[in-house]
mmCIF file of C-alpha atoms in Angstrom:
data_model
loop_
_atom_site.group_PDB
_atom_site.id
_atom_site.type_symbol
_atom_site.label_atom_id
_atom_site.label_comp_id
_atom_site.label_asym_id
_atom_site.label_seq_id
_atom_site.Cartn_x
_atom_site.Cartn_y
_atom_site.Cartn_z
ATOM 1 C CA HIS A 27 1.240 10.462 10.457
ATOM 2 C CA GLU A 28 1.139 13.505 8.228
ATOM 3 C CA GLY A 29 -1.944 11.911 6.670
ATOM 4 C CA TYR A 30 -3.782 12.311 9.982
ATOM 5 C CA TYR A 31 -2.276 14.529 12.696
ATOM 6 C CA ALA A 32 -1.587 17.423 10.321
ATOM 7 C CA ARG A 33 -5.145 17.321 8.930
ATOM 8 C CA GLY A 34 -8.354 19.011 10.065
ATOM 9 C CA LEU A 35 -10.100 15.803 11.137
ATOM 10 C CA ALA A 36 -7.474 15.365 13.884
ATOM 11 C CA GLN A 37 -8.359 18.759 15.387
ATOM 12 C CA ASN A 38 -11.501 20.284 16.863
ATOM 13 C CA ALA A 39 -11.948 22.069 13.562
ATOM 14 C CA LEU A 40 -14.352 23.032 10.807
ATOM 15 C CA LEU A 41 -14.060 21.004 7.597
ATOM 16 C CA LEU A 42 -14.958 21.676 3.960
ATOM 17 C CA ASN A 43 -15.413 18.426 2.029
ATOM 18 C CA GLY A 44 -13.461 16.689 4.797
ATOM 19 C CA GLU A 45 -10.491 19.075 4.768
ATOM 20 C CA GLY A 46 -9.588 21.653 7.381
ATOM 21 C CA GLU A 47 -7.635 24.853 7.191
ATOM 22 C CA GLY A 48 -5.086 24.927 4.409
ATOM 23 C CA SER A 49 -2.004 27.081 4.874
ATOM 24 C CA PRO A 50 -2.622 29.265 7.929
ATOM 25 C CA GLN A 51 -4.152 32.586 6.928
ATOM 26 C CA PRO A 52 -4.576 35.738 8.996
ATOM 27 C CA GLY A 53 -7.723 35.950 11.038
ATOM 28 C CA GLU A 54 -9.358 38.817 12.819
ATOM 29 C CA LEU A 55 -10.532 39.279 16.362
ATOM 30 C CA ILE A 56 -14.150 40.408 16.156
ATOM 31 C CA ASP A 57 -14.911 40.704 19.855
ATOM 32 C CA PHE A 58 -13.350 40.045 23.254
ATOM 33 C CA ASP A 59 -15.288 40.795 26.400
ATOM 34 C CA SER A 60 -13.786 39.431 29.609
ATOM 35 C CA ALA A 61 -16.650 40.843 31.691
ATOM 36 C CA HIS A 62 -19.152 38.717 29.748
ATOM 37 C CA ALA A 63 -16.743 35.821 29.057
ATOM 38 C CA THR A 64 -17.038 36.023 25.261
ATOM 39 C CA VAL A 65 -14.628 35.975 22.348
ATOM 40 C CA ALA A 66 -15.253 35.896 18.592
ATOM 41 C CA ALA A 67 -12.845 35.555 15.678
ATOM 42 C CA ALA A 68 -13.185 35.208 11.915
ATOM 43 C CA GLN A 69 -10.994 33.873 9.145
ATOM 44 C CA PRO A 70 -12.208 35.166 5.772
ATOM 45 C CA LEU A 71 -9.784 32.816 3.950
ATOM 46 C CA TYR A 72 -10.113 29.777 6.233
ATOM 47 C CA CYS A 73 -9.351 27.353 3.429
ATOM 48 C CA PRO A 74 -9.684 27.409 -0.347
ATOM 49 C CA GLY A 75 -13.423 27.827 -0.911
ATOM 50 C CA ALA A 76 -14.575 28.759 2.600
ATOM 51 C CA SER A 77 -14.598 31.387 5.322
ATOM 52 C CA ALA A 78 -15.019 30.597 9.011
ATOM 53 C CA GLN A 79 -16.029 32.230 12.263
ATOM 54 C CA ARG A 80 -15.945 31.000 15.847
ATOM 55 C CA ASN A 81 -17.714 32.463 18.881
ATOM 56 C CA LEU A 82 -17.035 31.164 22.388
ATOM 57 C CA ARG A 83 -18.865 32.150 25.536
ATOM 58 C CA ILE A 84 -19.254 30.935 29.091
ATOM 59 C CA GLU A 85 -22.720 31.015 30.616
ATOM 60 C CA GLY A 86 -22.779 29.750 34.179
ATOM 61 C CA ASN A 87 -21.241 26.272 34.064
ATOM 62 C CA ARG A 88 -21.618 25.925 30.264
ATOM 63 C CA LEU A 89 -19.069 26.549 27.520
ATOM 64 C CA ILE A 90 -20.842 27.360 24.260
ATOM 65 C CA ASP A 91 -18.921 27.158 20.990
ATOM 66 C CA VAL A 92 -20.583 28.420 17.801
ATOM 67 C CA ALA A 93 -18.519 27.493 14.743
ATOM 68 C CA THR A 94 -19.650 28.716 11.311
ATOM 69 C CA ILE A 95 -18.336 27.784 7.884
ATOM 70 C CA THR A 96 -19.513 29.386 4.638
ATOM 71 C CA THR A 97 -18.590 28.462 1.095
ATOM 72 C CA THR A 98 -17.170 31.360 -0.867
ATOM 73 C CA ASP A 99 -18.426 30.203 -4.271
ATOM 74 C CA GLY A 100 -22.075 29.869 -3.210
ATOM 75 C CA LYS A 101 -22.157 26.159 -4.144
ATOM 76 C CA ALA A 102 -23.466 23.518 -1.736
ATOM 77 C CA GLN A 103 -20.697 21.328 -0.325
ATOM 78 C CA MET A 104 -20.110 18.971 2.584
ATOM 79 C CA LEU A 105 -19.601 21.113 5.689
ATOM 80 C CA GLY A 106 -18.377 19.519 8.890
ATOM 81 C CA LEU A 107 -16.971 19.851 12.379
ATOM 82 C CA ALA A 108 -14.584 17.443 14.104
ATOM 83 C CA LEU A 109 -14.972 17.229 17.893
ATOM 84 C CA HIS A 110 -12.619 15.136 20.050
ATOM 85 C CA LEU A 111 -13.395 14.240 23.665
ATOM 86 C CA GLN A 112 -11.193 12.810 26.396
ATOM 87 C CA GLY A 113 -14.131 11.069 28.096
ATOM 88 C CA HIS A 114 -16.265 8.114 27.029
ATOM 89 C CA VAL A 115 -19.400 9.000 25.044
ATOM 90 C CA VAL A 116 -22.650 7.187 25.846
ATOM 91 C CA LEU A 117 -24.461 6.982 22.513
ATOM 92 C CA PRO A 118 -28.240 7.290 22.280
ATOM 93 C CA VAL A 119 -30.275 4.717 20.380
ATOM 94 C CA GLY A 120 -30.056 4.949 16.599
ATOM 95 C CA PHE A 121 -26.331 4.763 15.880
ATOM 96 C CA VAL A 122 -25.475 2.030 13.367
ATOM 97 C CA PRO A 123 -22.122 0.827 11.976
ATOM 98 C CA ALA A 124 -20.717 3.043 9.206
ATOM 99 C CA PRO A 125 -18.248 0.766 7.392
ATOM 100 C CA LYS A 126 -18.001 3.175 4.426
ATOM 101 C CA PHE A 127 -17.122 6.207 6.579
ATOM 102 C CA SER A 128 -13.836 6.829 4.764
ATOM 103 C CA ASP A 129 -15.088 6.121 1.228
ATOM 104 C CA GLY A 130 -14.703 9.167 -1.017
ATOM 105 C CA ARG A 131 -13.189 11.215 1.811
ATOM 106 C CA PRO A 132 -9.642 12.460 2.482
ATOM 107 C CA GLU A 133 -6.993 10.017 3.761
ATOM 108 C CA SER A 134 -7.379 11.187 7.382
ATOM 109 C CA PHE A 135 -10.799 9.508 7.616
ATOM 110 C CA ARG A 136 -9.188 6.055 7.266
ATOM 111 C CA TYR A 137 -7.524 6.351 10.672
ATOM 112 C CA TRP A 138 -10.760 6.247 12.681
ATOM 113 C CA ARG A 139 -11.924 2.863 14.002
ATOM 114 C CA ASP A 140 -15.308 1.385 14.942
ATOM 115 C CA VAL A 141 -17.258 4.214 13.312
ATOM 116 C CA THR A 142 -21.022 4.431 13.768
ATOM 117 C CA ALA A 143 -23.461 7.047 12.491
ATOM 118 C CA ALA A 144 -26.919 8.497 13.055
ATOM 119 C CA THR A 145 -28.977 11.242 11.434
ATOM 120 C CA PHE A 146 -30.488 14.051 13.500
ATOM 121 C CA HIS A 147 -32.631 17.111 12.936
ATOM 122 C CA GLY A 148 -31.897 20.253 14.937
ATOM 123 C CA HIS A 149 -29.865 18.820 17.794
ATOM 124 C CA ALA A 150 -28.478 15.745 19.554
ATOM 125 C CA VAL A 151 -27.560 15.263 23.222
ATOM 126 C CA PHE A 152 -24.829 12.990 24.593
ATOM 127 C CA LYS A 153 -23.562 12.025 28.025
ATOM 128 C CA VAL A 154 -19.764 11.971 28.320
ATOM 129 C CA ILE A 155 -18.216 10.193 31.294
ATOM 130 C CA TYR A 156 -14.699 11.211 32.325
ATOM 131 C CA PRO A 157 -12.209 9.351 34.521
ATOM 132 C CA GLY A 158 -13.263 9.536 38.138
ATOM 133 C CA GLY A 159 -16.946 9.540 37.177
ATOM 134 C CA PHE A 160 -17.302 13.218 36.257
ATOM 135 C CA THR A 161 -20.100 13.506 33.666
ATOM 136 C CA LEU A 162 -20.803 16.207 31.109
ATOM 137 C CA GLN A 163 -23.780 16.691 28.846
ATOM 138 C CA VAL A 164 -22.702 17.625 25.322
ATOM 139 C CA THR A 165 -25.321 19.104 23.014
ATOM 140 C CA ILE A 166 -24.633 19.372 19.297
ATOM 141 C CA ALA A 167 -26.995 21.667 17.392
ATOM 142 C CA VAL A 168 -27.127 22.228 13.642
ATOM 143 C CA PRO A 169 -30.072 23.835 11.823
ATOM 144 C CA GLY A 170 -31.901 21.239 9.748
ATOM 145 C CA LYS A 171 -30.862 17.673 9.024
ATOM 146 C CA PHE A 172 -27.310 16.549 9.825
ATOM 147 C CA GLN A 173 -25.346 13.371 10.367
ATOM 148 C CA ILE A 174 -23.063 12.525 13.278
ATOM 149 C CA PHE A 175 -20.303 9.966 12.931
ATOM 150 C CA TYR A 176 -18.805 8.632 16.157
ATOM 151 C CA GLY A 177 -15.612 6.619 16.383
ATOM 152 C CA SER A 178 -12.282 5.927 17.997
ATOM 153 C CA ALA A 179 -9.781 8.501 16.724
ATOM 154 C CA PRO A 180 -5.995 8.513 17.115
ATOM 155 C CA ASP A 181 -4.779 10.548 20.081
ATOM 156 C CA THR A 182 -1.211 10.836 21.358
ATOM 157 C CA PRO A 183 0.180 7.450 20.270
ATOM 158 C CA PRO A 184 -0.688 4.796 21.131
ATOM 159 C CA ALA A 185 -3.898 6.165 22.703
ATOM 160 C CA HIS A 186 -7.256 6.791 21.035
ATOM 161 C CA ASN A 187 -10.109 9.082 22.049
ATOM 162 C CA ASP A 188 -13.838 9.241 21.427
ATOM 163 C CA ALA A 189 -14.595 11.615 18.569
ATOM 164 C CA PHE A 190 -17.459 13.002 16.520
ATOM 165 C CA TYR A 191 -17.528 14.163 12.942
ATOM 166 C CA ILE A 192 -20.675 16.242 12.372
ATOM 167 C CA GLU A 193 -21.648 16.848 8.743
ATOM 168 C CA THR A 194 -24.292 18.602 6.699
ATOM 169 C CA ASN A 195 -24.596 19.741 3.098
ATOM 170 C CA GLY A 196 -25.028 23.372 2.085
ATOM 171 C CA THR A 197 -23.389 26.729 1.524
ATOM 172 C CA ASN A 198 -23.391 27.675 5.214
ATOM 173 C CA ALA A 199 -23.419 25.647 8.408
ATOM 174 C CA VAL A 200 -23.580 26.713 12.036
ATOM 175 C CA PHE A 201 -22.406 24.080 14.531
ATOM 176 C CA THR A 202 -23.214 24.862 18.151
ATOM 177 C CA THR A 203 -21.759 22.725 20.935
#
């Protein structure tokens, strides 16, 4: 499925108007500190119209991922992050069916099933249960108002996994998970 697996929505990736990285472009390592368990990288030409940066750090038993996307033309656009999980997400109250999830979006959005959505301000917290009963708390933080879509996304065929598509509108978005 070149219309899905080769597209940004199929990855844990930043998206500009629903599209991920175009042709791979050189990035730059900004920081690597093994003593403090941090790494940061930037891609000034992430995709046509946007730059990106990602910072990862480990604090105790938490992995913190800060993914930033910025439009290069200064115009507000739909900025998003796809996040795929191998466990089962327990949704909080407020998610409703989103039958028009793929309308006006790239082809890859048509491959998700049973999509629901909710609007948040600042952050959202989810419980994710993995096989064997192991449970993680996943926090998604975005400054201001943002929408989270949750659905069943294609995984290694024929499997599916639980996935989020987090979206906001602007010239810059910082997604912290």
